[in-house]
PDB file of C-alpha atoms in Angstrom:
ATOM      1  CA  UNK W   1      75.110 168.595  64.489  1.00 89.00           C
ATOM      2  CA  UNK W   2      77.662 165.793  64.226  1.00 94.00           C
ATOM      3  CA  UNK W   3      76.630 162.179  65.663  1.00 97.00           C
ATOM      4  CA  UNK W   4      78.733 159.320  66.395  1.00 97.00           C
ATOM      5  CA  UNK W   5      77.429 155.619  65.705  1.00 97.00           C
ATOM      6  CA  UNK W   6      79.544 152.357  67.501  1.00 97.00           C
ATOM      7  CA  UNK W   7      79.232 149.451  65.466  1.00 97.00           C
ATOM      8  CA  UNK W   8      80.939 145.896  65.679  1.00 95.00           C
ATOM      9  CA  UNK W   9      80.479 142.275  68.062  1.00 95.00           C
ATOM     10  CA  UNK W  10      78.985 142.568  71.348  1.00 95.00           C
ATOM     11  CA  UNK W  11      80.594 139.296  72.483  1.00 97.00           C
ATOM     12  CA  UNK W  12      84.605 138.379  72.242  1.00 97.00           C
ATOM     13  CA  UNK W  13      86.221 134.803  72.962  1.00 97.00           C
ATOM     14  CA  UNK W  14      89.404 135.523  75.298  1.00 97.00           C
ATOM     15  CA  UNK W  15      92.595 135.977  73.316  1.00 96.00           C
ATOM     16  CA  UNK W  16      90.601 136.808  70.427  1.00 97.00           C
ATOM     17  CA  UNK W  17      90.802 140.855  68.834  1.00 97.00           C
ATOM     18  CA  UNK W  18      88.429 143.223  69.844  1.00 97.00           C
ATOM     19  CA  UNK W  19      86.769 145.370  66.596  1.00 98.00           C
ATOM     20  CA  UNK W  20      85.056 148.930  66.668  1.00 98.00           C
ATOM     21  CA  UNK W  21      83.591 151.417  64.403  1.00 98.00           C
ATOM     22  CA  UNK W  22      82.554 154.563  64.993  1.00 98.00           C
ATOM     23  CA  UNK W  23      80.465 156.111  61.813  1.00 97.00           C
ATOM     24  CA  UNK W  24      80.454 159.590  61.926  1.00 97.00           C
ATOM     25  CA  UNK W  25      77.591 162.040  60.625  1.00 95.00           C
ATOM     26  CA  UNK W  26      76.464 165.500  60.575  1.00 93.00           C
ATOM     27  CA  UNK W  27      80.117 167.005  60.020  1.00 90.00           C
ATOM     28  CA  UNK W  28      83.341 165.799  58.336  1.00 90.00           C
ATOM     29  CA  UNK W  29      85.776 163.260  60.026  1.00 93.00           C
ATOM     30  CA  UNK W  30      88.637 165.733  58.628  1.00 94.00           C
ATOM     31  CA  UNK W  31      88.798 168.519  61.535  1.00 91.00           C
ATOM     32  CA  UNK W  32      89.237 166.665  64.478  1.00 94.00           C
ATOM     33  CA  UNK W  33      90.704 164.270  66.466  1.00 96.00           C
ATOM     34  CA  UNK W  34      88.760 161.193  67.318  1.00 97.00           C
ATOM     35  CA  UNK W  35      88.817 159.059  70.533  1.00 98.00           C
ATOM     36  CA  UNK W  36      88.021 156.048  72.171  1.00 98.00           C
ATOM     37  CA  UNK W  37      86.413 155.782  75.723  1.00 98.00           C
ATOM     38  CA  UNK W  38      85.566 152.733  77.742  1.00 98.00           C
ATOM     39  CA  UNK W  39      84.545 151.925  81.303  1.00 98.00           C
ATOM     40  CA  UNK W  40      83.667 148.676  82.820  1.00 97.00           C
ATOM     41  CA  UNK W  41      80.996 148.105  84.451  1.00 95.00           C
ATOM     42  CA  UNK W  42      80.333 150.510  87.628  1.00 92.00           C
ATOM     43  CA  UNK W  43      82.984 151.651  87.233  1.00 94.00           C
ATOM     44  CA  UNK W  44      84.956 155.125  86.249  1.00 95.00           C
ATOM     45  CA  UNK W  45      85.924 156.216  82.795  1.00 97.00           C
ATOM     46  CA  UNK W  46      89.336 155.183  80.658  1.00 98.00           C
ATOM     47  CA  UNK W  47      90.957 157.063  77.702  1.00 98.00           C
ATOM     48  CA  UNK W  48      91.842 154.371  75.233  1.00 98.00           C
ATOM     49  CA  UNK W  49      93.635 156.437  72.544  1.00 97.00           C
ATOM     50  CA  UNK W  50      92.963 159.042  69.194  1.00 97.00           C
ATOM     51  CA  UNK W  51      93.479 159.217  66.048  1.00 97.00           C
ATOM     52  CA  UNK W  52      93.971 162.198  63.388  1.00 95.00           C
ATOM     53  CA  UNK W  53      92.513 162.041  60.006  1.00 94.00           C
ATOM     54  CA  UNK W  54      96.263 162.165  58.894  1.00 93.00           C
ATOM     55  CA  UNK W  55      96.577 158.125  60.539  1.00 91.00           C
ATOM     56  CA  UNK W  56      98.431 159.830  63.599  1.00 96.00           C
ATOM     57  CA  UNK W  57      97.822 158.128  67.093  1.00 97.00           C
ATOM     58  CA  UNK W  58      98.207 158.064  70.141  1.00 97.00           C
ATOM     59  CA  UNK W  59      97.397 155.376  72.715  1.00 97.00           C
ATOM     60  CA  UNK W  60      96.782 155.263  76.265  1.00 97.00           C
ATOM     61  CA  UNK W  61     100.185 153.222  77.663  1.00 96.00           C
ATOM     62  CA  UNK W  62      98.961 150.112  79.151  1.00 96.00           C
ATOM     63  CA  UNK W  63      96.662 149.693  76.056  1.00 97.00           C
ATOM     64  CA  UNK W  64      99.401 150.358  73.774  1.00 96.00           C
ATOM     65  CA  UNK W  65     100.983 146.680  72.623  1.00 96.00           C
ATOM     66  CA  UNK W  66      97.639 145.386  71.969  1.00 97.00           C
ATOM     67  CA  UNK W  67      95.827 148.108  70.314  1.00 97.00           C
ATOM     68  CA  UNK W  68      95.703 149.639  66.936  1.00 97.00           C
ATOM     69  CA  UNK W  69      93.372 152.459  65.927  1.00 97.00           C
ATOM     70  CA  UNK W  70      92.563 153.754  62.194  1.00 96.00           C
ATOM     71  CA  UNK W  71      90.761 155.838  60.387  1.00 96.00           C
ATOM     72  CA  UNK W  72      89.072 155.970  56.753  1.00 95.00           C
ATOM     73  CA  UNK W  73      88.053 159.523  55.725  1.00 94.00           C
ATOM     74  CA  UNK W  74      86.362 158.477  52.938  1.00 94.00           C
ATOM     75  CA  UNK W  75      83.667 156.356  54.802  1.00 95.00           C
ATOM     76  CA  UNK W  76      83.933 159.177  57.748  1.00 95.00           C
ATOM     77  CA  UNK W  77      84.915 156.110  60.284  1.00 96.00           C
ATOM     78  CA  UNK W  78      87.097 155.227  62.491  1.00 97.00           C
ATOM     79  CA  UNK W  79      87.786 151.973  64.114  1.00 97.00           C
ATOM     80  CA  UNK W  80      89.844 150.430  66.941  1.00 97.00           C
ATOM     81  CA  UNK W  81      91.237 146.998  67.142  1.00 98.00           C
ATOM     82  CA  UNK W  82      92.148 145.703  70.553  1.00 98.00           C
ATOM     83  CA  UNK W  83      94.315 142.616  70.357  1.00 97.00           C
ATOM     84  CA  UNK W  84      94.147 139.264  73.107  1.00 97.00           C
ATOM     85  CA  UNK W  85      91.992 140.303  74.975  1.00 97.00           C
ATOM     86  CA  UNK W  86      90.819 139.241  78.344  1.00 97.00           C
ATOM     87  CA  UNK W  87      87.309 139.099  80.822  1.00 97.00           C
ATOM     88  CA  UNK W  88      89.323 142.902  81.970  1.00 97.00           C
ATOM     89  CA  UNK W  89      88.308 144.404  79.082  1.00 98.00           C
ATOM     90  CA  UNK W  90      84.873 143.782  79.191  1.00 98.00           C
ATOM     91  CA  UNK W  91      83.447 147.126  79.090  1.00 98.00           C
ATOM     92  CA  UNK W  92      80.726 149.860  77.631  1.00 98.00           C
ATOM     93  CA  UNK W  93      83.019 151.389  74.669  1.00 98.00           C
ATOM     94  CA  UNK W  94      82.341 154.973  73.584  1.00 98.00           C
ATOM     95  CA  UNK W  95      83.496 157.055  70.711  1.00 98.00           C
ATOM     96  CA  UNK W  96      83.957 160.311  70.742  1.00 98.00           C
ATOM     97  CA  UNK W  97      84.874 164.072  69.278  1.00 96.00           C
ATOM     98  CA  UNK W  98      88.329 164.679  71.155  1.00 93.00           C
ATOM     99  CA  UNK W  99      88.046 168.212  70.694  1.00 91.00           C
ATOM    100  CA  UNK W 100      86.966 171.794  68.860  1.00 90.00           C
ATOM    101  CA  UNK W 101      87.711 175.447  69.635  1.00 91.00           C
ATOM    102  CA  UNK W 102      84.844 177.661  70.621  1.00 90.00           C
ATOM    103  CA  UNK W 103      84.817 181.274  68.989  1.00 90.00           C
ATOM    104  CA  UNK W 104      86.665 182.356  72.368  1.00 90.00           C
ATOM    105  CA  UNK W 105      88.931 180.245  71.997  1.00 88.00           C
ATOM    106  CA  UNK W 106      88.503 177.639  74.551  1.00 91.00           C
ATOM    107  CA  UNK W 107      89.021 173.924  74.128  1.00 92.00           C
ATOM    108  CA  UNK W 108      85.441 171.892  74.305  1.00 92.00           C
ATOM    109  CA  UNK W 109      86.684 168.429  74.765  1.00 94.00           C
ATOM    110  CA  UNK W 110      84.662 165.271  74.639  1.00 96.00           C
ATOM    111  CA  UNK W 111      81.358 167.247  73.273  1.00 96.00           C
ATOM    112  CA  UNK W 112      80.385 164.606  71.236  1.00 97.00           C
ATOM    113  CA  UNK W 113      79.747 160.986  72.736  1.00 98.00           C
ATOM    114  CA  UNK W 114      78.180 157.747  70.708  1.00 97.00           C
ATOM    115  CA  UNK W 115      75.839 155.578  72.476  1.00 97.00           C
ATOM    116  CA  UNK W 116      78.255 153.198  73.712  1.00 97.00           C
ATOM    117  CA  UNK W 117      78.305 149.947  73.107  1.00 98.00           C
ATOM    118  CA  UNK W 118      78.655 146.884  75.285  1.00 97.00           C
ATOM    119  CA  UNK W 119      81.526 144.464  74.312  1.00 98.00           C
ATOM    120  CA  UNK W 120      81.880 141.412  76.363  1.00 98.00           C
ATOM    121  CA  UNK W 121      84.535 138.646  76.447  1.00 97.00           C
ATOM    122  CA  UNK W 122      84.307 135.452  77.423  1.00 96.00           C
ATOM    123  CA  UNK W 123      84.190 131.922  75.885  1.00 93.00           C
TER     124      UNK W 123
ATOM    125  CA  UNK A   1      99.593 159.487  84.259  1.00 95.00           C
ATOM    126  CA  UNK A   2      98.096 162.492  86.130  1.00 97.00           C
ATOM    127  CA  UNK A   3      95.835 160.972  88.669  1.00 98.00           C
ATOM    128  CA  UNK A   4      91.976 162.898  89.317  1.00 98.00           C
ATOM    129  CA  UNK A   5      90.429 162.374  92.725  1.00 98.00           C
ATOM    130  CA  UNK A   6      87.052 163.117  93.677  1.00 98.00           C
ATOM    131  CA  UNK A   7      85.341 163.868  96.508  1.00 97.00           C
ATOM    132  CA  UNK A   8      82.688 162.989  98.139  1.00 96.00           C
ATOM    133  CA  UNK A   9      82.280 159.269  95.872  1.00 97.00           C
ATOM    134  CA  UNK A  10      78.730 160.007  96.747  1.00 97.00           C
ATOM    135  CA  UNK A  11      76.419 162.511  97.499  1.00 95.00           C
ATOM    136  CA  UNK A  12      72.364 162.695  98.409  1.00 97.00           C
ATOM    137  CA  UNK A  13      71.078 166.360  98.094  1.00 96.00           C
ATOM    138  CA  UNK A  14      67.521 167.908  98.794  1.00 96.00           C
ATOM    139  CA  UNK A  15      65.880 169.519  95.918  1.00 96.00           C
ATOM    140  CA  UNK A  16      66.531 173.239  95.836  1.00 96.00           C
ATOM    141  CA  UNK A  17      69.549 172.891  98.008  1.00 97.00           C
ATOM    142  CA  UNK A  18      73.820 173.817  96.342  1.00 97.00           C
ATOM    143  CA  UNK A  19      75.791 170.495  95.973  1.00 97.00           C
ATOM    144  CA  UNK A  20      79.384 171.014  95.591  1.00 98.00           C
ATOM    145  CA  UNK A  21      82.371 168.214  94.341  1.00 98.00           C
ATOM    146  CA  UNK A  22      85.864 168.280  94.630  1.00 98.00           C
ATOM    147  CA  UNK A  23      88.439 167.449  92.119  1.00 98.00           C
ATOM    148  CA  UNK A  24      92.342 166.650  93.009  1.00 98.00           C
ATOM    149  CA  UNK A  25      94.864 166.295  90.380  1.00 98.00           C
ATOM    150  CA  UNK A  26      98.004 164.740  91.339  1.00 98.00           C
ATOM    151  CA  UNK A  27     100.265 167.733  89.094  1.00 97.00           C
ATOM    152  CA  UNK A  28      99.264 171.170  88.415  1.00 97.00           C
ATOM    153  CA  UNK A  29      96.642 171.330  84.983  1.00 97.00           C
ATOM    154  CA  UNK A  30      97.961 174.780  84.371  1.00 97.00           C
ATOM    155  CA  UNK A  31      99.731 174.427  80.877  1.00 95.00           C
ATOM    156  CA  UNK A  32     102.492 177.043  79.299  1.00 95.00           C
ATOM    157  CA  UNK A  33      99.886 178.753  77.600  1.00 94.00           C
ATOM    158  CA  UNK A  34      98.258 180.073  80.564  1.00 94.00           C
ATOM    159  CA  UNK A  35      95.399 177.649  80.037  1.00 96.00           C
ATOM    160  CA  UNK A  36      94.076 174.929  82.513  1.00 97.00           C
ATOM    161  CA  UNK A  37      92.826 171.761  80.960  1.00 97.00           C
ATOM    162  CA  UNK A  38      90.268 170.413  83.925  1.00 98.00           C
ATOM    163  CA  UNK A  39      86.745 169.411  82.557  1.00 98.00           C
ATOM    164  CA  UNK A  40      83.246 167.796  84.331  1.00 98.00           C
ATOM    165  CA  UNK A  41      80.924 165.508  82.522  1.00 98.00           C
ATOM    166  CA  UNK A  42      77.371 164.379  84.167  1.00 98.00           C
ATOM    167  CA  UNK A  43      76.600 161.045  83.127  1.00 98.00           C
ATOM    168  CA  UNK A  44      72.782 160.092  83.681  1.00 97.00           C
ATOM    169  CA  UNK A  45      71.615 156.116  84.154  1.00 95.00           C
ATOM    170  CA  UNK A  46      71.851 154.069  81.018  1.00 94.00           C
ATOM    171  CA  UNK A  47      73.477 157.015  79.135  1.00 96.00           C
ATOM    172  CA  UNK A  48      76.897 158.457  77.943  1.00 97.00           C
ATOM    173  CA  UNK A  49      78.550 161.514  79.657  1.00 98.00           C
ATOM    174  CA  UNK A  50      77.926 164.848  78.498  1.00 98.00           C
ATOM    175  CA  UNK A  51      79.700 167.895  78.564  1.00 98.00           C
ATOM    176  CA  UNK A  52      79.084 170.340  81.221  1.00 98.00           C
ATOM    177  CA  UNK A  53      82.046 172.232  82.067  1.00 98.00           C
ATOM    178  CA  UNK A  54      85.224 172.717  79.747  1.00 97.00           C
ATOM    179  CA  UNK A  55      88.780 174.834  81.012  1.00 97.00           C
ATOM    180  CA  UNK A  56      87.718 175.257  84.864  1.00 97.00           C
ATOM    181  CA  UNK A  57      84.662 176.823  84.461  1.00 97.00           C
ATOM    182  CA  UNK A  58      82.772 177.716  81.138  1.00 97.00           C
ATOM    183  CA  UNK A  59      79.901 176.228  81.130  1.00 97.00           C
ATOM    184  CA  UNK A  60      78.832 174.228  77.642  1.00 96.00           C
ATOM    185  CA  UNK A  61      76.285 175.116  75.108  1.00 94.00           C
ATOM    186  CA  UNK A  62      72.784 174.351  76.987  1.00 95.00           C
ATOM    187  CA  UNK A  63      74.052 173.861  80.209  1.00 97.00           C
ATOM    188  CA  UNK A  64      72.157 175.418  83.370  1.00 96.00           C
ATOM    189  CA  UNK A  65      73.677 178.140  84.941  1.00 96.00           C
ATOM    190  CA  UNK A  66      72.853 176.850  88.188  1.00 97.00           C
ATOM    191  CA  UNK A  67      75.761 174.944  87.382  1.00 98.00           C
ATOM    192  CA  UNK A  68      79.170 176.831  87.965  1.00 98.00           C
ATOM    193  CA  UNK A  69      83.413 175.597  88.050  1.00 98.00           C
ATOM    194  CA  UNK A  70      85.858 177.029  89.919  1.00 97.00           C
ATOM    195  CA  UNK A  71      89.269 176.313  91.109  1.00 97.00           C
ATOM    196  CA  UNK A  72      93.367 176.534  89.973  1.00 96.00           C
ATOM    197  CA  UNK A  73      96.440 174.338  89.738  1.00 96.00           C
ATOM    198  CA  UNK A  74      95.413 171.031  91.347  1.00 97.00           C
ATOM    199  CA  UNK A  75      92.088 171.840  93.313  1.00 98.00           C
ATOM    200  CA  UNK A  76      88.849 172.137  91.604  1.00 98.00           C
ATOM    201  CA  UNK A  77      85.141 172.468  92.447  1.00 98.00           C
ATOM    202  CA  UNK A  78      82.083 171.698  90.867  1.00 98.00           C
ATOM    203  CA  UNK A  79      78.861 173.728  92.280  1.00 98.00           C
ATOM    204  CA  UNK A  80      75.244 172.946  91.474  1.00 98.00           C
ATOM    205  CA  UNK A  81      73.490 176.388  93.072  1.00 97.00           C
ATOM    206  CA  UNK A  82      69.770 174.485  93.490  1.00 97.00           C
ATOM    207  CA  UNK A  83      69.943 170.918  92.615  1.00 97.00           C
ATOM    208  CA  UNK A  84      67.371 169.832  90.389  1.00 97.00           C
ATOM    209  CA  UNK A  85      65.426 166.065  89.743  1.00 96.00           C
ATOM    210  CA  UNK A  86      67.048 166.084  86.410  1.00 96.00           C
ATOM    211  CA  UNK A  87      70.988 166.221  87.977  1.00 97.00           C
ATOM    212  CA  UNK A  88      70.910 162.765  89.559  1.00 98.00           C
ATOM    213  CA  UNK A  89      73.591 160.890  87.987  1.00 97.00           C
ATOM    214  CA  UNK A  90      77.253 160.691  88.328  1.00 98.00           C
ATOM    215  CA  UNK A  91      79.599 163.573  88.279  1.00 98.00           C
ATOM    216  CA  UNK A  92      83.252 162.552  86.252  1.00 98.00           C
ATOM    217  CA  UNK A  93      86.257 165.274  86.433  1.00 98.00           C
ATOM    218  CA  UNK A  94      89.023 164.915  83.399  1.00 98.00           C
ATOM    219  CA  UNK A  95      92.071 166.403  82.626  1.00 98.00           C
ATOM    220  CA  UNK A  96      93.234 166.978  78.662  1.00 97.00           C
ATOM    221  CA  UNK A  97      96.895 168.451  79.879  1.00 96.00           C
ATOM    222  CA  UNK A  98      98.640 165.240  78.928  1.00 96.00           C
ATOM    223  CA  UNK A  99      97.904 162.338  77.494  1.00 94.00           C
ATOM    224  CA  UNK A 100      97.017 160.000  78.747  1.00 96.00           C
ATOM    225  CA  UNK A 101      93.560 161.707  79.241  1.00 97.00           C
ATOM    226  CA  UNK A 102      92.470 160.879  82.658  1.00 98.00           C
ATOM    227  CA  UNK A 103      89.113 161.113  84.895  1.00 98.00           C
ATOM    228  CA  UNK A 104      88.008 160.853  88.928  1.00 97.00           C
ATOM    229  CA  UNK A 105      86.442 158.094  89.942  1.00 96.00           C
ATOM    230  CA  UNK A 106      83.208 159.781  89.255  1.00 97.00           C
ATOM    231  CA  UNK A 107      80.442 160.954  92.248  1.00 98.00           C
ATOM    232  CA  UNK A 108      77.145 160.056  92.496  1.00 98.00           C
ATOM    233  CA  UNK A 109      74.978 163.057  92.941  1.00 98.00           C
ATOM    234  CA  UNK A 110      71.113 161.422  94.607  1.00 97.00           C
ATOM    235  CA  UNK A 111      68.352 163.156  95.473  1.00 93.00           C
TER     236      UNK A 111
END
């Protein structure tokens, strides 16, 4: 059963990049697309971006000048750099399994969620 | 970006009795290949969302079948057939037609 791990700074100075990994376990990094969640808090949920084992992205559009997401197949992790960032994107951040096919063919999306983990920025 | 609104924002339901949530997308979900991409995650306290609900309405691996989806194009419902203690939490919606993914507000199901 694959498990997703968040790892990286809880706190953030303003202006300063935002750093995430996401370790993942149980099954390889290779098959899947990988995501990034966040949501601030009491509030709803926002797609950040994914990323294909291949180093193909794509990124939500007002994220999209500051952010940069990876991924190292050979560690199974992916990461997400968020660049300048301000007290707005002080929020619970989430990795996740973007998708699989079920044996009837349907799409199971967002099956697989890490813990979260609470980034804050401020000075 | 496809916008998902929910309704009611909150809910308070007796044990035992059905709870039902809307979802609105702003654009049909129905893609080209007959498919419709609408999904609901429950989200308890202090926890990440998990899966409930994936294409309109098949239900997830371990999920109740007192829980049940329904719904086409832009309108979508979410029915709980005898709320339990356990369901309290809040209710998200999400569409994977397009990128950006997006999600409802979220509802917050009480008992």
């Amino acid at each position: 059963q694959v498990q997703l791990q968040e790892s990286g700074p809880g706190l953030v100075k303003p202006s300063e990049t935002l750093s995430l990994t996401c370790t993942v376990s149980g099954d390889s990094i290779n098959y899947y697309w990988w995501t990034w969640i966040r949501q601030p808090a009491g509030k709803g949920l926002e797609w950040i971006g994914r990323v294909f084992p291949s180093g193909v992205t794509e990124y939500n559009p007002s994220l999209k000048s500051r952010l940069t997401m990876s991924i190292d197949t050979s560690k199974n992790q992916f990461s997400l750099n968020l660049k300048s960032v301000t007290a707005a994107d002080t929020a619970v951040y989430f990795c996740v399994r973007d998708h699989y096919f079920d044996n009837s063919g349907i799409r199971v999306a967002f099956d697989t969620w890490g813990q979260g983990t609470m980034v804050t920025v401020s000075s | 970006d496809i916008v998902m609104t929910q309704t009611p924002l909150s809910l308070s339901v007796t044990p035992g009795q059905p709870a039902s949530i809307s979802c609105k997308s702003s654009q049909s979900l129905l893609h080209s290949n007959g498919k419709t991409y609408l999904y609901w995650y429950l989200q308890k306290a202090g926890q990440a969302p998990q899966l409930l609900i994936s294409e309109v309405s098949s239900r997830f691996s371990g999920v109740p079948d007192r829980f049940s989806g329904s719904g086409s194009g832009t309108d979508f419902t979410l029915k709980i057939s005898r709320v339990e203690a356990e369901d309290v939490g809040f209710y998200h919606c999400s569409q994977t037609l397009q990128t950006p993914r997006t999600f409802g507000q979220g509802t917050k199901l009480e008992i």
